[in-house]
Short mmCIF file of C-alpha atoms in Angstrom, two decimals:
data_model
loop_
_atom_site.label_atom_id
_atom_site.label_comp_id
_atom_site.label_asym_id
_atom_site.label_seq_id
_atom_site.Cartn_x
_atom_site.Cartn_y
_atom_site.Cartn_z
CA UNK A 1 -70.49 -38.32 -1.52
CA UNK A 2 -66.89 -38.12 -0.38
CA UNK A 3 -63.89 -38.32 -3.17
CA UNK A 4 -60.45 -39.57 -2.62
CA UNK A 5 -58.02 -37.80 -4.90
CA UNK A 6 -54.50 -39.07 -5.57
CA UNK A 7 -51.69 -40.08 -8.00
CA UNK A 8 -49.81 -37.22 -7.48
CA UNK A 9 -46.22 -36.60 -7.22
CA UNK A 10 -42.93 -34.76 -8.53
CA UNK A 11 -41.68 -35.34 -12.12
CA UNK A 12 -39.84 -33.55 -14.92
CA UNK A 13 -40.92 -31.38 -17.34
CA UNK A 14 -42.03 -33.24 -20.67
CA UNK A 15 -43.73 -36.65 -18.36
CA UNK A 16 -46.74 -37.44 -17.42
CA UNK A 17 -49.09 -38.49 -14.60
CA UNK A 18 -52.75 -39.82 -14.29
CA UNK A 19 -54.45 -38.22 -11.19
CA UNK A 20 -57.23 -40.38 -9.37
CA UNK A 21 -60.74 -39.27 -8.17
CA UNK A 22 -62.55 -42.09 -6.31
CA UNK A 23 -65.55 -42.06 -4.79
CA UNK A 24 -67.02 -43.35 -1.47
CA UNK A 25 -70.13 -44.68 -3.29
CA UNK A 26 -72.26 -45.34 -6.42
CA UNK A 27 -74.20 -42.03 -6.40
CA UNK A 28 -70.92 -40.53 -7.42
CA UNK A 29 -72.20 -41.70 -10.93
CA UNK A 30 -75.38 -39.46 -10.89
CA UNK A 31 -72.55 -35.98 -11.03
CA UNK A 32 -70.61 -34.14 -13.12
CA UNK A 33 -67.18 -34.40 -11.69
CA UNK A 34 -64.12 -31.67 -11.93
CA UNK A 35 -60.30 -31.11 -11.55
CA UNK A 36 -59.54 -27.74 -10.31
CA UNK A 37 -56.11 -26.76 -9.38
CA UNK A 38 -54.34 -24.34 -7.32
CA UNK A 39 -50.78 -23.03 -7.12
CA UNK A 40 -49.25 -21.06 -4.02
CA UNK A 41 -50.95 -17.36 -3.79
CA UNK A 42 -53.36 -17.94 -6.98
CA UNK A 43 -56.88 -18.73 -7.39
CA UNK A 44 -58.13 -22.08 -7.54
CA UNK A 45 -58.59 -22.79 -11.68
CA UNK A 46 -60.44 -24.77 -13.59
CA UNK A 47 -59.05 -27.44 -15.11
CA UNK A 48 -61.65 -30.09 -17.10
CA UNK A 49 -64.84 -31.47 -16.19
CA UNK A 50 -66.43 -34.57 -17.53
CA UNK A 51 -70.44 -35.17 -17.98
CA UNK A 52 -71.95 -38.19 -15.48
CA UNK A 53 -72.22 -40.24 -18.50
CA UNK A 54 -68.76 -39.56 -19.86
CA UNK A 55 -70.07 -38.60 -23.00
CA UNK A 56 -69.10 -34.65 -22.24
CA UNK A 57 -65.51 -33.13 -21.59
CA UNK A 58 -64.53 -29.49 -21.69
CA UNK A 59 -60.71 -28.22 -20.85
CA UNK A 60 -59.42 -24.79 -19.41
CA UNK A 61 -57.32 -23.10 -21.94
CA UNK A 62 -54.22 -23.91 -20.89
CA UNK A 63 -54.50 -27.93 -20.28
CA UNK A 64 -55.91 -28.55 -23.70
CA UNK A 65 -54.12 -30.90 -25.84
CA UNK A 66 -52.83 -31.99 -23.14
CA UNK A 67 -54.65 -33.53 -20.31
CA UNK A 68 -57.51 -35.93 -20.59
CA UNK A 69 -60.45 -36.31 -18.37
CA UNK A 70 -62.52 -40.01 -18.55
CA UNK A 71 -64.45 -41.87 -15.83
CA UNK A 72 -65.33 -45.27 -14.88
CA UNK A 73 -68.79 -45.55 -13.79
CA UNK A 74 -68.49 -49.14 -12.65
CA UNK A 75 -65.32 -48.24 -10.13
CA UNK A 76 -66.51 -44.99 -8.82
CA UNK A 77 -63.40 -43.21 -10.48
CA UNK A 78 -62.33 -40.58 -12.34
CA UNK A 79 -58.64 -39.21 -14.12
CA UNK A 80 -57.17 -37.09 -15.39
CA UNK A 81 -54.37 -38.00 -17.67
CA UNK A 82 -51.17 -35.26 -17.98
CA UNK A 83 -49.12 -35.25 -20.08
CA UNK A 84 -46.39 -32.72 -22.00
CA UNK A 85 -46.00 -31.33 -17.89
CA UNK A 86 -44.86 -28.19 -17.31
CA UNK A 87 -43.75 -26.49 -14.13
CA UNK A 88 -46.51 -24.16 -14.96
CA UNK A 89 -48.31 -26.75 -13.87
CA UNK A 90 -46.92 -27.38 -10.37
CA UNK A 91 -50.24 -26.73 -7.88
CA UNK A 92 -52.27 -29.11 -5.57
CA UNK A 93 -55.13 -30.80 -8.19
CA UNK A 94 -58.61 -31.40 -6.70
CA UNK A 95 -61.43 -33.24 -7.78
CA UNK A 96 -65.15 -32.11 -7.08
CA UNK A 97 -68.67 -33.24 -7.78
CA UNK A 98 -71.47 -31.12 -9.15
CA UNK A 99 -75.35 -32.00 -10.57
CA UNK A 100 -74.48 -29.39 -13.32
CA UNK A 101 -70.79 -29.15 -13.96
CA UNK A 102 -69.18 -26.22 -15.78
CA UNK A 103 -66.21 -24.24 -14.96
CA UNK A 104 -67.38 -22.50 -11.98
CA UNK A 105 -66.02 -23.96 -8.82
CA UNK A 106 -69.22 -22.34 -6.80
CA UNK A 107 -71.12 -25.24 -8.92
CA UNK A 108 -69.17 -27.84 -7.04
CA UNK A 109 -70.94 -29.52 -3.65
CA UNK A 110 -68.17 -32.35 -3.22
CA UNK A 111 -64.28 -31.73 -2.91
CA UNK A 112 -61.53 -34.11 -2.17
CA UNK A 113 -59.13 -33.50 -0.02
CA UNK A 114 -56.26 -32.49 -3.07
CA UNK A 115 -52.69 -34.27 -4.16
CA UNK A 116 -50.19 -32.21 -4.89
CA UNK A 117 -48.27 -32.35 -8.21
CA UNK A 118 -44.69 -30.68 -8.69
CA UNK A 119 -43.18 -30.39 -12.53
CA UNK A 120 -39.32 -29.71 -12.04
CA UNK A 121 -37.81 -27.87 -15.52
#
């Protein structure tokens, strides 16, 4: 399956932004799907993950309360709705696809391609 992430940009600390994961075709629906993020010379992190129903969410520690993870079965997408940014948050946000899901990015098969996201203070 290929994904399509996007919806990035550059705002201000305190708005938000809903980040786009679509995917190429229906068997997108059958996986778990992930954000991960990564800022310049750190790790790629976990970010939130959400079940292939959509019945199942989990959130990295320092997104919670904060973002929101959904999907829509029917249009091959998934977001991720941030808000309260901070620059903290300033990285390149990828999506990926997994049969199991979890927090481990060597459980993820699919990755988009990444959209970058920049929080001025």
């Amino acid at each position: 399956v290929q994904l399509q992430a996007s919806g990035g940009g550059v705002v201000q600390a305190g708005d938000s932004l809903r980040l786009s994961c679509t995917a190429s075709d229906r068997t997108f629906n059958i996986y778990a799907v992930a954000w991960f993020r990564q800022a310049p010379g750190k790790e790629r992190e976990f970010v939130a993950d959400v079940s292939d129903n959509g019945l199942r969410t989990y959130y990295g520690d320092s997104v919670k309360g904060r973002f929101a993870i959904s999907r829509d079965n029917v249009a091959n997408t998934v977001y991720l709705q941030m808000d309260s940014l901070k620059p903290e948050d300033t990285a390149v946000y990828y999506c990926a696809a997994s049969s199991s899901g979890g927090s481990s990015l060597h459980a993820y098969d699919y990755w988009g391609q990444g959209t970058q996201v920049t929080v001025s203070s």
